[in-house]
Short mmCIF file of C-alpha atoms and ligand atoms in Angstrom, two decimals:
data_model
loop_
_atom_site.label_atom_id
_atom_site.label_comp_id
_atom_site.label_asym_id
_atom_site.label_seq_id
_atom_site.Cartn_x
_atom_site.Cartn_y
_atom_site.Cartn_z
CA UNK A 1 11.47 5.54 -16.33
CA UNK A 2 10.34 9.14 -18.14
CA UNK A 3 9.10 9.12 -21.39
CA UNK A 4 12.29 10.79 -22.65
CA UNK A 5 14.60 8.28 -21.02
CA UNK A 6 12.20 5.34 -22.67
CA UNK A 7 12.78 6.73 -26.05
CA UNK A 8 16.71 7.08 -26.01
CA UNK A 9 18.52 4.00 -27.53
CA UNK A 10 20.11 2.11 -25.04
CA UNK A 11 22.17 -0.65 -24.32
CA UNK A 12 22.16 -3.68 -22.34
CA UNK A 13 25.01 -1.97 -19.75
CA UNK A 14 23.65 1.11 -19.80
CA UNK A 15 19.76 -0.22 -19.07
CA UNK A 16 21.89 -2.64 -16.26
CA UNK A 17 23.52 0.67 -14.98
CA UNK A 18 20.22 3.00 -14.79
CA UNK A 19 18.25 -0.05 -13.36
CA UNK A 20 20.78 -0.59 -10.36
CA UNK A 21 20.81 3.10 -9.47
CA UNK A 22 17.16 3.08 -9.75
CA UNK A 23 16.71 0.07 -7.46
CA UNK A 24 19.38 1.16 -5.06
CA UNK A 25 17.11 4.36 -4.65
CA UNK A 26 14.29 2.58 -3.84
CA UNK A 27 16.46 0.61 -0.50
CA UNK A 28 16.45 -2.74 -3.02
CA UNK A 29 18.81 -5.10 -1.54
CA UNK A 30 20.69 -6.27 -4.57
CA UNK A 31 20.24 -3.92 -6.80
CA UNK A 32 22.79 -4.72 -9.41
CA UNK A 33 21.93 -8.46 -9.26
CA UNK A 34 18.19 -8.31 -9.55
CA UNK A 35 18.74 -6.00 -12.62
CA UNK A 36 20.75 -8.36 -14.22
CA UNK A 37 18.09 -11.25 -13.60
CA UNK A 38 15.24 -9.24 -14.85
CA UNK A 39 16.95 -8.14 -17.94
CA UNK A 40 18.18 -11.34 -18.83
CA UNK A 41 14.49 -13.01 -18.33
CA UNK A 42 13.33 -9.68 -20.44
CA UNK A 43 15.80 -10.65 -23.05
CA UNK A 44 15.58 -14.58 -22.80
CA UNK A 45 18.87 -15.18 -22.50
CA UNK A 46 21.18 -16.61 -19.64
CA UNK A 47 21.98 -13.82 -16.80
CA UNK A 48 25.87 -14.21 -18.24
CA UNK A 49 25.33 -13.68 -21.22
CA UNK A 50 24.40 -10.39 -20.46
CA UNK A 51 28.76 -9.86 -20.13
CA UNK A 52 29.34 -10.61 -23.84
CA UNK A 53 25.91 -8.50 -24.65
CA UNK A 54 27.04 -4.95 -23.05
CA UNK A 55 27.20 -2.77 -25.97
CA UNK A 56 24.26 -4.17 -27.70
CA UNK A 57 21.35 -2.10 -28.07
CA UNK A 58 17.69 -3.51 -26.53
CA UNK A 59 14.81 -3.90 -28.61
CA UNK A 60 12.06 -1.47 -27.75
CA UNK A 61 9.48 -4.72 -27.62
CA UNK A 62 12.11 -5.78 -24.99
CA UNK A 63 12.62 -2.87 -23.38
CA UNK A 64 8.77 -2.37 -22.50
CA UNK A 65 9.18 -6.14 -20.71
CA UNK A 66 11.59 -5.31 -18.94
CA UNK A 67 10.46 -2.50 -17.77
CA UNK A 68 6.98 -3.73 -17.02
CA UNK A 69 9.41 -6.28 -14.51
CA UNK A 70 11.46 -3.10 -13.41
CA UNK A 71 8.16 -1.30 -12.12
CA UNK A 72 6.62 -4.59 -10.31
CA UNK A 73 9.80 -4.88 -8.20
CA UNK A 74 10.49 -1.94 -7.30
CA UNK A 75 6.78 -0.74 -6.83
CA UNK A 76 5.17 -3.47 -5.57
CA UNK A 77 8.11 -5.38 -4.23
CA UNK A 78 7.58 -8.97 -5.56
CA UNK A 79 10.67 -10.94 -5.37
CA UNK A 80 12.64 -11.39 -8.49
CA UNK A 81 12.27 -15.33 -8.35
CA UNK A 82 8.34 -14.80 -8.54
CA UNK A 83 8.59 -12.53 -11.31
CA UNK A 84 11.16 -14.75 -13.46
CA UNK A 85 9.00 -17.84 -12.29
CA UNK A 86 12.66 -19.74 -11.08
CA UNK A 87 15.28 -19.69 -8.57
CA UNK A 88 18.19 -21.96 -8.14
CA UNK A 89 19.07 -24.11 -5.15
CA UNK A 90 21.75 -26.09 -4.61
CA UNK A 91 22.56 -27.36 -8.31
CA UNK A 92 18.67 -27.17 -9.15
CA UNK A 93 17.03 -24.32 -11.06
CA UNK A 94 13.65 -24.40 -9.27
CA UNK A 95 10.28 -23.35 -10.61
CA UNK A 96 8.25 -21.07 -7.93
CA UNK A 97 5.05 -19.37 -7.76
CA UNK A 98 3.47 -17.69 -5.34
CA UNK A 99 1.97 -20.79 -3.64
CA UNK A 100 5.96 -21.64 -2.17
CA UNK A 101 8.14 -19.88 -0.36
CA UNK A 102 11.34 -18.83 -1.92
CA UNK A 103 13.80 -20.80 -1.65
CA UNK A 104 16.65 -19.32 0.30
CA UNK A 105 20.63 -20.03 0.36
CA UNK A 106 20.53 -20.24 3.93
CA UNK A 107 18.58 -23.09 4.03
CA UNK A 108 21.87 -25.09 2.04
CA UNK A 109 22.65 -24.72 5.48
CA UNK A 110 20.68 -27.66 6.09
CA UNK A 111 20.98 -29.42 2.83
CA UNK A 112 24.62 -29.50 3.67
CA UNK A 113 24.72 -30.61 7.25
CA UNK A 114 22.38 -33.50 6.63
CA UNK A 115 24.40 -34.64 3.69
CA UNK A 116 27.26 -34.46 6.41
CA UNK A 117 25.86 -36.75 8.20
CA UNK A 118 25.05 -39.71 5.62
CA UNK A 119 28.41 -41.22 5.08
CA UNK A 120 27.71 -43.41 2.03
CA UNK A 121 26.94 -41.73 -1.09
CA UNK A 122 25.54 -45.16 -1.91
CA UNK A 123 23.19 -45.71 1.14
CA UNK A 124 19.53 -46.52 0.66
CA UNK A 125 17.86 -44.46 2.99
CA UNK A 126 14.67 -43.40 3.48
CA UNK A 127 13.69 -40.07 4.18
CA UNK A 128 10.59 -37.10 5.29
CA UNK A 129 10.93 -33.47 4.47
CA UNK A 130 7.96 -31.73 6.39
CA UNK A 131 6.78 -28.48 4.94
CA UNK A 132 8.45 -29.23 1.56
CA UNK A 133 7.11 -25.98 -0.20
CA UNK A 134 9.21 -25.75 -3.60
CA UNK A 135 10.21 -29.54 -2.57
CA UNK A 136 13.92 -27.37 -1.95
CA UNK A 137 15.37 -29.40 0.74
CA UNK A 138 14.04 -33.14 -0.55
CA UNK A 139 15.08 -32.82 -4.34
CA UNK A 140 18.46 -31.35 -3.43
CA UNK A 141 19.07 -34.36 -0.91
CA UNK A 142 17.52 -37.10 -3.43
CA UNK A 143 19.91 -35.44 -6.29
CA UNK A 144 23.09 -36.11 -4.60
CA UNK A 145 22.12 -39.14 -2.73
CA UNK A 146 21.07 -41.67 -5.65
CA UNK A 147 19.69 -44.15 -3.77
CA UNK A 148 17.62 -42.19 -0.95
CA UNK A 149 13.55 -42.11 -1.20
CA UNK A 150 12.30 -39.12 0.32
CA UNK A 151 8.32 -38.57 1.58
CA UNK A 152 7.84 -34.98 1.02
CA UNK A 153 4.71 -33.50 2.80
CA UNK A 154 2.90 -29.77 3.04
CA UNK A 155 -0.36 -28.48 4.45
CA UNK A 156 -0.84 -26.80 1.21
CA UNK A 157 -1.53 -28.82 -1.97
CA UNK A 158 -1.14 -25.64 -4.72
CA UNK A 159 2.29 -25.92 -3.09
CA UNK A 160 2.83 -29.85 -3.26
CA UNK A 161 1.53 -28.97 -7.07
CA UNK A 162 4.68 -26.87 -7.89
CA UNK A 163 6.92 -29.25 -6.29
CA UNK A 164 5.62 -31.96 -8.36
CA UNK A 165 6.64 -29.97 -10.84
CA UNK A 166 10.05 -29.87 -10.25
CA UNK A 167 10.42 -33.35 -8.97
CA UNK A 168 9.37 -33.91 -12.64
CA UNK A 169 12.27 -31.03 -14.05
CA UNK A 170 14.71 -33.11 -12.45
CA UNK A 171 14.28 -36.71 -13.12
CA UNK A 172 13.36 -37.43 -9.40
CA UNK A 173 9.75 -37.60 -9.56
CA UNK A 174 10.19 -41.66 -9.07
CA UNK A 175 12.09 -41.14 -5.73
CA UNK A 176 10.26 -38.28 -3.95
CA UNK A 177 6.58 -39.11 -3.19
CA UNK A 178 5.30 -35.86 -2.00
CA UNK A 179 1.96 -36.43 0.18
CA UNK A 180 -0.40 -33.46 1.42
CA UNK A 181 -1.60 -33.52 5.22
CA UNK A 182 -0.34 -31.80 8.71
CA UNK A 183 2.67 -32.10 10.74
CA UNK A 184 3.42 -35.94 11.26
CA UNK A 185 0.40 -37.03 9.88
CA UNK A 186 0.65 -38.11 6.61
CA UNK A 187 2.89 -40.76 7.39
CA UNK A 188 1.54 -42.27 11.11
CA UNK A 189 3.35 -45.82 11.80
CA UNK A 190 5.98 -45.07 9.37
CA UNK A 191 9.98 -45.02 10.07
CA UNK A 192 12.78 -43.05 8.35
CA UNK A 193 16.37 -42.98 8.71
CA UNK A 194 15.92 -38.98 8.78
CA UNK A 195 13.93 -36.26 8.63
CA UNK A 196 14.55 -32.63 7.54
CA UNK A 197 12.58 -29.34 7.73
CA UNK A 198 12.60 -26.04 7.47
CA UNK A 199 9.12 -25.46 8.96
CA UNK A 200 7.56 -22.03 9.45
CA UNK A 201 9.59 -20.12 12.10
CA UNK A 202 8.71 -16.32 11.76
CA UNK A 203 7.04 -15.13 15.31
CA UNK A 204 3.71 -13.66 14.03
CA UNK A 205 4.36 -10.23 16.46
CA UNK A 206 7.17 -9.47 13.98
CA UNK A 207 5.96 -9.22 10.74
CA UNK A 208 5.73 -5.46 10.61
CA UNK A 209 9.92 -5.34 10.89
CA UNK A 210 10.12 -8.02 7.89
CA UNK A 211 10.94 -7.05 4.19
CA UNK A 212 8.18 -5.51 2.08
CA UNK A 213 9.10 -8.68 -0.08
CA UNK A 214 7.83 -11.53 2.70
CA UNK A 215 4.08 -9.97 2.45
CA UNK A 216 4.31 -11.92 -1.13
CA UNK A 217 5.15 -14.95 0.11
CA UNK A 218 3.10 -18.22 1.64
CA UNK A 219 1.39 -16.60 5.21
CA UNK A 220 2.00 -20.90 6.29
CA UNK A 221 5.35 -20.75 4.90
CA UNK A 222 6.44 -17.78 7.16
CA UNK A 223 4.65 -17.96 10.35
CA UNK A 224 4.32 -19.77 13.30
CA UNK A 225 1.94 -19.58 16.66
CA UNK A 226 4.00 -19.77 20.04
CA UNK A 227 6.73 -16.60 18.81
CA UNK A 228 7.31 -18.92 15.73
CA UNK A 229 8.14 -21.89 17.50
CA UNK A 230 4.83 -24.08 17.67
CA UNK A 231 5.79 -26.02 14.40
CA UNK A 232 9.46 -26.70 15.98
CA UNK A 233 7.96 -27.52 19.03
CA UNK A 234 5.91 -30.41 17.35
CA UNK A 235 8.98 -32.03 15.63
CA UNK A 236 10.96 -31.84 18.89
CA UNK A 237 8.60 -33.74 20.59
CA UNK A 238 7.07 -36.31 18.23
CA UNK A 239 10.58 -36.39 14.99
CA UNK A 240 11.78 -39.47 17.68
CA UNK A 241 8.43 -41.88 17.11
CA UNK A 242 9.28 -41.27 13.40
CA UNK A 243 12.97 -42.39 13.26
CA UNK A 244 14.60 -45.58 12.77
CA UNK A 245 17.64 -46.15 15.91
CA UNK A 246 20.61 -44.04 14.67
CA UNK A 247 18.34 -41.86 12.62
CA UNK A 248 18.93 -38.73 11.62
CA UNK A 249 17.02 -34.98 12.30
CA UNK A 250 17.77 -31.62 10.99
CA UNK A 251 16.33 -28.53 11.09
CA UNK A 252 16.17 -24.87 10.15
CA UNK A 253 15.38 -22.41 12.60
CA UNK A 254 16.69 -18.48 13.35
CA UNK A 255 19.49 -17.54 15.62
CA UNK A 256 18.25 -17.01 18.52
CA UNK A 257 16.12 -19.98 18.25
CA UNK A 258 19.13 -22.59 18.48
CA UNK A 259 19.24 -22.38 22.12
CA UNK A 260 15.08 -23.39 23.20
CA UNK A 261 15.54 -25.84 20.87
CA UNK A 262 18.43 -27.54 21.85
CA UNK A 263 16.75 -27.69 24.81
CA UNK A 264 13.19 -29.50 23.06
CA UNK A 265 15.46 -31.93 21.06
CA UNK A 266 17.03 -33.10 24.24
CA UNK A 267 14.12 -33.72 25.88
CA UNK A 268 12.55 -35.51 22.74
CA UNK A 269 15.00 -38.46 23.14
CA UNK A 270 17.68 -37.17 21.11
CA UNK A 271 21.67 -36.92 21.30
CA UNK A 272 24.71 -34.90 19.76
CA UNK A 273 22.75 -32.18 19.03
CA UNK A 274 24.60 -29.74 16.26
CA UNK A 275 24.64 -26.59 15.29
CA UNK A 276 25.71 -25.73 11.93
CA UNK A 277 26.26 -22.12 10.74
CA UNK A 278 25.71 -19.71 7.66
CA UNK A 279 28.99 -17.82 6.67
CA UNK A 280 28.46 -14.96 9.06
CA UNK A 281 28.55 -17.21 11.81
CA UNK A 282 25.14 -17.66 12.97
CA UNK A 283 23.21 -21.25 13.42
CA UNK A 284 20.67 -21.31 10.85
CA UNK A 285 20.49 -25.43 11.33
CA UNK A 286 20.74 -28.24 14.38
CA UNK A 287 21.04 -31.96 13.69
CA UNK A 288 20.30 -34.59 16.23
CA UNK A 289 20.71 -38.14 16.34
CA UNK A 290 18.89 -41.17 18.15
CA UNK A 291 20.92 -43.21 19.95
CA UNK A 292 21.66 -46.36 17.65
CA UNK A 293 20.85 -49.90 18.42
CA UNK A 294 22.51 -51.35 20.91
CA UNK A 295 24.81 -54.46 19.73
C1 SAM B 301 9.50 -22.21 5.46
S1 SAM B 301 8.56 -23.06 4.22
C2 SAM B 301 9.81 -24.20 3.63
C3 SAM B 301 9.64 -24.62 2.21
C4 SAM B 301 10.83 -25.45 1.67
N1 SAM B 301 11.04 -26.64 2.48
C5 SAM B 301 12.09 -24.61 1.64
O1 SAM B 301 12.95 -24.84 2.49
O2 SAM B 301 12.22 -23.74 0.78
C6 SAM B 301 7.51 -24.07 5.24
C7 SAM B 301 6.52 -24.96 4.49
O3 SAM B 301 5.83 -25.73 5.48
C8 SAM B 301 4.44 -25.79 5.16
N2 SAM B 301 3.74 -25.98 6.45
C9 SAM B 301 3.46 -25.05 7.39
N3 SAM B 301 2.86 -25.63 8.45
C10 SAM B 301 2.77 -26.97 8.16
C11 SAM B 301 2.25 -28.09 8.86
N4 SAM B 301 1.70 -27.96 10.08
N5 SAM B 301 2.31 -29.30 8.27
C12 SAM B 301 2.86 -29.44 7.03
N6 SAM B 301 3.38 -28.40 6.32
C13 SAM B 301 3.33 -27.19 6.88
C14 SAM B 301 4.16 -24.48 4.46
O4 SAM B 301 3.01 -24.61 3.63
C15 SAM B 301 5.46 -24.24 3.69
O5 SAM B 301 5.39 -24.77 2.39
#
């Protein structure tokens, strides 16, 4: 912003207005939408509010926030959830740093498919998240299924730190245990009724196409040896030892993985593999079962 445009009065729509054209510019993907977040964290106030608030002029001591926030995203391209310190997933606002990947809607991909597959609102199952990052996928499932403990596990503990956090924010903290350590590791001899992931899945030969934004985020969080699939590989192969008879597994993965790993889950011991798409169409999860007991 000039000097002249930072001494004009303005008002909450017309800083929303300038901002979106500005980000636009700049090849921002929501343009309009991370203006409004900003302001509102600038302003302290709920990103609605912002509706009621259209004529009202901005403080200057508000002003220089926001546009502090306006410079880091468009300049340096941190994501807006990093710079407002939340995002929400599912029905959870989240805290986020650095440390964990961003939670992303296409992962309630997931969230929703396992949840599919419970049946009983009431059950008392017992689940793993590997790679729980924010602890996304695990608090969302332990918030709508009352009764489920969940074992939430990452390689990194600044990350296990932040989902602590929010365990905390939520009321959950006494039904997720989250436990640092690789892969299946951290729980050896154990047995679940499922387990969930959305493990690292970016092929490391493709991080020059990926948003400016991804270079902020977790290098664990993103990629993955073997053209992203090592990690995917390993739950494939091993998710079955782990699993109670009729247990469930569900994944995230990209497109164009769905079909390789249809494949792996097969030949780790599992039927009625699923896919389960985002509202363009493509698979962004499987599911798999183990057979159940037989009578
Ligand atoms: C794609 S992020 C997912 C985070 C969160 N579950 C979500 O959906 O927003 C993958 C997470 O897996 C962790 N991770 C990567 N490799 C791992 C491994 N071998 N064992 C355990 N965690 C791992 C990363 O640190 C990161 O937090």
């Amino acid at each position: 912003m000039s000097e002249a445009a930072a001494e004009k009065r303005w008002t909450v729509l017309e800083l929303l207005n300038w901002t979106k054209g500005y980000f636009a510019e700049k090849g921002i993907e929501s343009p309009r939408l991370d203006a409004e977040v900003l302001l509102a964290h600038a302003l302290g106030i709920e990103r609605l509010r912002l509706y009621l608030d259209f004529e009202k002029p901005v403080a200057a001591a508000e002003r220089t926030a926001f546009r502090e926030l306006v410079k880091r995203r468009a300049e340096e391209r941190i994501p807006v959830a990093y710079l407002v310190g939340e995002k929400e997933f599912w029905s959870l606002t989240l805290s986020v740093s650095p440390d964990v990947l961003v939670p992303r809607p296409d992962t309630e991909v997931l969230v929703e498919a396992m949840l599919s597959r419970f049946g009983d609102i009431e059950a008392e199952l017992r689940g793993f998240d590997l790679g729980t990052g924010s602890g996304a996928i695990a608090l969302a499932l332990a918030s709508e299924r009352p009764k489920a403990r969940i074992v939430a596990t990452d390689r990194s503990e600044a990350a296990l730190e932040v989902a602590r956090g929010n365990a905390d924010r939520h009321g959950l903290a006494d039904r997720v245990r989250f436990v640092a350590g690789d892969a299946f590791e951290p729980v050896a001899g154990e047995r679940f009724d499922f387990i969930v992931s959305n493990p690292p899945y970016v092929s490391p030969a493709d991080e020059a196409k990926l948003a400016p934004e991804l270079a902020h985020e977790p290098r664990a969080a993103l990629f993955a040896d073997a053209d992203g699939t090592a990690l995917l590989r390993t739950i494939a192969a091993e998710a079955a030892s782990f699993l109670e008879p009729g247990g469930w597994l569900g994944v995230e993965l990209a497109p164009e993985q769905a079909g390789f790993m249809t494949d792996a889950l097969d030949e780790g011991g599992f039927e009625s593999v699923e896919a389960h798409r985002d509202l363009g169409g493509r698979v962004r999860a499987l599911t798999a079962r183990l057979a159940p007991e037989e009578e």
